Structures are given as C-alpha cells and as structure tokens.
XYZ file of C-alpha atoms in Angstrom:
276
model
C -12.954 5.151 30.633
C -14.659 4.385 27.288
C -16.351 0.549 27.979
C -17.101 -0.613 25.052
C -13.431 -0.445 24.203
C -11.852 -2.629 21.882
C -8.602 -4.720 23.877
C -6.404 -5.708 20.619
C -3.933 -8.179 22.623
C -3.274 -10.229 19.092
C 0.525 -11.247 18.694
C 2.225 -10.592 15.873
C 3.409 -13.517 15.327
C 1.180 -16.537 13.244
C 3.873 -19.272 14.971
C 7.361 -19.243 16.456
C 10.111 -21.870 15.953
C 11.286 -24.327 18.693
C 14.332 -23.288 19.581
C 16.075 -26.661 19.262
C 15.888 -25.779 15.115
C 19.371 -24.590 13.802
C 19.098 -21.434 12.021
C 15.468 -20.763 12.994
C 15.410 -21.262 16.724
C 13.879 -18.542 18.470
C 12.464 -16.964 15.251
C 9.073 -16.455 14.670
C 6.729 -16.327 10.929
C 4.606 -12.520 11.529
C 1.241 -11.786 10.517
C 3.093 -8.649 8.232
C 5.270 -10.925 6.821
C 2.938 -13.733 6.053
C 0.382 -11.626 5.180
C 2.879 -9.142 2.532
C 3.744 -12.116 1.235
C 0.896 -13.056 0.867
C -0.375 -9.568 -2.166
C 2.071 -10.713 -4.098
C 0.147 -14.453 -4.241
C -3.087 -13.453 -4.175
C -1.889 -10.699 -6.709
C -0.122 -12.931 -9.098
C -4.104 -14.901 -9.819
C -5.695 -12.157 -10.581
C -2.920 -10.405 -12.561
C -3.205 -13.758 -14.486
C -6.891 -14.339 -14.966
C -6.164 -10.418 -16.884
C -3.466 -11.211 -18.780
C -5.168 -14.327 -20.380
C -8.001 -12.320 -21.167
C -5.680 -10.412 -22.948
C -3.888 -13.642 -24.448
C -1.226 -12.530 -22.652
C 1.183 -15.664 -21.314
C 3.077 -15.951 -17.969
C 6.135 -15.405 -19.642
C 5.464 -12.205 -19.456
C 3.314 -11.805 -16.510
C 6.494 -13.424 -14.331
C 8.475 -11.192 -15.926
C 6.012 -8.480 -14.876
C 5.772 -10.294 -10.836
C 9.641 -9.760 -10.840
C 9.842 -6.054 -11.732
C 7.227 -5.275 -8.882
C 8.546 -7.556 -6.124
C 11.959 -5.860 -6.382
C 9.904 -2.094 -6.795
C 8.207 -2.660 -3.598
C 9.902 -3.535 -1.088
C 13.517 -1.577 -2.818
C 11.466 1.604 -2.994
C 9.048 1.306 0.058
C 12.316 0.350 1.855
C 14.093 4.033 0.752
C 11.291 5.365 0.865
C 11.273 5.510 4.618
C 14.239 5.106 5.508
C 14.841 9.028 3.013
C 11.373 10.201 3.751
C 11.143 9.550 7.410
C 14.479 9.334 9.085
C 17.251 10.375 6.827
C 19.545 12.188 9.223
C 19.529 8.265 10.761
C 20.309 6.171 7.635
C 22.627 8.541 6.014
C 24.529 8.493 8.803
C 24.514 4.514 9.146
C 23.571 3.414 5.233
C 24.174 0.101 5.966
C 20.826 -0.269 8.842
C 18.769 0.787 4.992
C 19.931 -3.406 4.160
C 17.764 -4.372 7.699
C 14.683 -4.528 6.019
C 13.076 -7.739 8.653
C 13.276 -4.422 11.683
C 11.143 -2.943 10.136
C 10.057 0.518 8.169
C 8.304 0.397 4.862
C 6.789 3.404 3.125
C 4.009 2.998 0.444
C 4.865 6.055 -1.297
C 8.186 4.687 -1.530
C 7.008 1.716 -3.288
C 4.490 4.306 -5.893
C 7.420 5.731 -7.405
C 9.659 2.710 -7.494
C 6.609 1.304 -9.140
C 6.601 3.626 -11.321
C 9.388 3.664 -12.722
C 10.167 -0.184 -13.090
C 6.970 -0.453 -14.500
C 7.719 2.584 -17.418
C 11.105 -0.306 -18.039
C 9.147 -2.956 -18.129
C 6.435 -0.693 -20.661
C 9.630 -0.598 -23.030
C 11.124 -4.096 -22.936
C 7.282 -5.277 -23.631
C 6.320 -2.398 -26.467
C 3.366 -1.568 -24.345
C 2.767 2.260 -23.273
C 3.002 2.747 -19.659
C 0.027 3.619 -19.174
C -1.806 0.418 -20.276
C 0.140 -1.159 -17.127
C -0.733 0.982 -15.258
C -4.229 0.369 -15.532
C -3.876 -3.167 -14.936
C -1.489 -3.444 -12.263
C -3.269 -0.716 -9.636
C -5.703 -3.173 -9.450
C -3.843 -5.715 -7.429
C -1.827 -3.385 -5.787
C -4.719 -1.327 -3.948
C -5.969 -4.815 -2.810
C -1.986 -5.179 -1.653
C -3.317 -1.673 0.471
C -5.083 -3.961 2.450
C -3.583 -6.696 2.995
C -0.660 -4.780 4.326
C -2.237 -2.157 6.971
C -3.604 -5.328 7.836
C -0.508 -6.496 9.004
C 0.059 -3.119 10.332
C -3.167 -4.169 12.716
C -1.441 -7.239 13.745
C 1.816 -5.340 14.343
C -0.350 -3.234 16.803
C 1.516 -0.354 14.914
C 0.351 3.094 12.422
C -2.625 3.849 14.765
C -5.183 6.982 15.553
C -5.441 9.580 18.238
C -7.374 8.826 21.442
C -10.803 8.254 20.456
C -14.198 7.654 22.433
C -15.876 5.581 19.733
C -17.531 2.624 20.151
C -15.003 1.005 17.967
C -11.555 2.521 19.242
C -9.071 0.184 19.539
C -6.729 -0.426 22.712
C -3.140 -1.433 21.100
C -1.977 -2.749 24.399
C 1.047 -4.637 22.307
C 2.464 -0.569 21.100
C 5.769 -0.161 20.788
C 5.599 2.860 22.838
C 3.920 2.018 26.562
C 2.325 5.031 26.443
C 0.092 4.641 23.780
C -1.157 1.352 25.444
C -3.775 2.911 27.547
C -6.323 4.231 26.178
C -8.278 3.181 23.356
C -7.488 5.010 19.224
C -9.450 4.846 16.139
C -7.937 1.860 14.156
C -6.724 3.604 10.774
C -4.979 0.724 9.515
C -9.092 -0.247 9.482
C -10.014 3.217 7.803
C -7.207 2.696 5.413
C -7.548 -0.835 4.713
C -11.301 -1.227 3.807
C -11.120 2.085 2.057
C -7.988 0.114 -0.406
C -10.287 -2.930 -0.650
C -13.273 -1.071 -1.398
C -11.140 0.153 -3.994
C -9.399 -2.464 -5.698
C -13.228 -3.482 -6.119
C -14.112 -0.699 -8.036
C -11.126 -1.065 -10.245
C -11.480 -4.706 -10.858
C -15.178 -4.388 -12.314
C -14.097 -1.287 -13.913
C -11.395 -3.209 -16.092
C -13.860 -5.051 -16.991
C -16.137 -2.630 -17.948
C -15.116 -1.485 -21.507
C -16.881 2.022 -21.142
C -13.912 2.795 -18.541
C -11.528 0.088 -19.131
C -10.284 0.497 -22.405
C -12.227 3.660 -23.684
C -10.773 5.834 -21.640
C -6.773 5.311 -20.656
C -5.824 5.758 -17.848
C -9.013 6.246 -16.232
C -8.166 3.472 -13.434
C -4.881 4.130 -13.111
C -6.457 7.884 -11.474
C -9.212 6.643 -9.866
C -6.256 4.315 -7.942
C -4.091 7.246 -7.058
C -6.892 9.861 -6.088
C -8.545 7.054 -4.172
C -5.989 5.573 -2.246
C -3.526 8.953 -1.767
C -7.044 11.128 -1.551
C -7.919 8.330 1.435
C -4.474 8.287 3.202
C -4.217 11.832 2.891
C -7.207 12.368 5.490
C -7.059 9.600 7.472
C -3.392 11.427 8.331
C -5.445 13.678 10.381
C -6.279 11.218 12.355
C -3.373 9.126 12.769
C -0.027 9.199 15.982
C 2.784 11.110 14.429
C 5.194 7.967 12.898
C 7.976 10.040 13.414
C 9.114 12.930 15.683
C 9.820 15.850 14.119
C 5.799 15.134 12.154
C 4.186 16.508 15.475
C 5.045 20.129 14.619
C 3.806 19.603 11.332
C 0.603 21.172 9.967
C 0.365 18.574 7.477
C 2.988 15.576 8.733
C 5.643 14.226 5.581
C 2.355 11.091 4.641
C 0.014 13.994 3.331
C 2.534 16.265 1.590
C 3.850 12.821 -0.166
C 0.115 12.250 -1.166
C -0.478 15.457 -2.757
C 1.326 14.592 -5.523
C -0.290 11.830 -6.431
C -4.017 12.931 -6.320
C -3.319 16.362 -8.227
C -1.860 13.703 -10.838
C -4.746 11.096 -10.680
C -7.109 14.689 -11.517
C -4.919 15.541 -13.710
C -4.694 11.715 -15.555
C -8.549 11.185 -15.766
C -9.106 15.034 -17.147
C -6.249 13.538 -19.753
C -8.364 10.495 -20.470
C -11.708 11.671 -21.100
C -10.883 14.036 -23.475
C -9.086 11.662 -25.220
C -12.509 9.414 -24.870
C -14.771 12.219 -25.548
C -12.635 13.049 -29.305
C -12.563 9.353 -30.156
C-alpha cells in the first residue's frame, strides 16, 4: 500500500441546480463543460491580441471562432465515435448526437480543425499555414483546460503506481479501478500542453521563429502535443476494450501521422527560411 497516495475525491460538478427549478432541476454544471467553455473564452482573448497586433479586425476573429467551435465539437465527437467505438455508433447513429454523455477525441478535433481552417483561409485569402501558425497557440492552451476537465471527471488516468504523487481516483466510473493509486496522466499531459503553449506564445512574438520560418509554430505544436500523447499513452489504462490487446493503442497510432507531419513541416520551413 502506498501511504503517500493522493486520494482524489473531487465532485465532477461545480454546482447543481435546485430540484424545484423547471427544466434545470436536478442538473448541474460540470467542471469539464466549464473548463471546455473557458478554453474558448481565454483563447478568444489571446487571439484578439494577436490579431490586433497584425491589424486584423474582430469581425474576422468572430468568424474564425465560429469555425473553431463547430469543428472542435463535431470533429471531437465523430473522432471518438468512429475511432474508438465505431460498431456501436454506426448501429445507433442517433447516439452520436448525445455529446453531453461524454466521448470526445482530440485526434478527431485536430482533423476537423485543419479542414475548417482550410476553408477559412481560402475565404480570407490567406495561406493555410499562416492561420495554423496562430491558432495552434490557443489550441495548446485548450488542451491544458480539457485535461484538467478529465482530472475533475476522474477519467483517462494511468496504471497503478507506487510513486508518491499517485492519485487514487475514488470516483472512477469503474469500481475495479478505485482502490489503487494511479498515474495522474491528465496532469502529465496538461502540464506539457501548458508548457507548449508558453513556448509557442513566445515564439510568435520572436520574429526569427514566428515569421521568418513559416510553419515553425505549427510544426512544434504537432511534434510536442502528439509526441507527448504518444509516450504518455504507455502509462494509461485502455480507454476501450479492444486496446487491451494492442501493442500501441488507438491514441498512439493516431498520433504518429501528426508527429511525422510536424517533423516534415519543420524541415520544409527551415529550408524555406534558409533560402530567404
């Protein structure tokens, strides 16, 4: 027994509405939803600073926010349904719409965001890499908020550990996983995402990186976010049953193409900057 383990017994709800309220009675505001919403609010304020620095109006930012919100929610939901539980959701397609029941995948969100930004860039007559180099700064920060939401939900944690910072997730949905301290992989990922955000934000304002080498910020984002995801997955409990028999789980297989794309993009940008 690890006597130094941290007992994590935090309610996933920020607060609950009183039972007598119509429609809302018995329901509550959950930390995950609040942090998810906060990621868009804080992200908007950061992008507003970046755009005003480049003398781009708030109207363009409002349009970008719409693209991002729709792409994130739709992509993350479809990603979970099609990557992790395709048989169930294809047999019960109406269940795909029940986003409030949980089930979002960051890889699906990443794919949908890139597609949405392609159309946004065309509409604004800007290179796609231009908007990607900016939007991923706040996406990295959003990743931090979302992983903290996972922590508050007592979900997506790691294997049993004897390390002193192991968390005993007593509110886990699986009773068999509640008794032993486990790697708080939500915190591992969240802190790495936060550190990535700080570096990307700094790189944006440093001309030698943010402007002279197109794609540098986006490349660092891909390598750091999905590279860390690949390695931290080795510490995680399987999210779905079929992953238990896999050498690399679904999250790792989906991360590999993003890391390779980041390495290629960094090399492409480096060569382009060298010729300039």
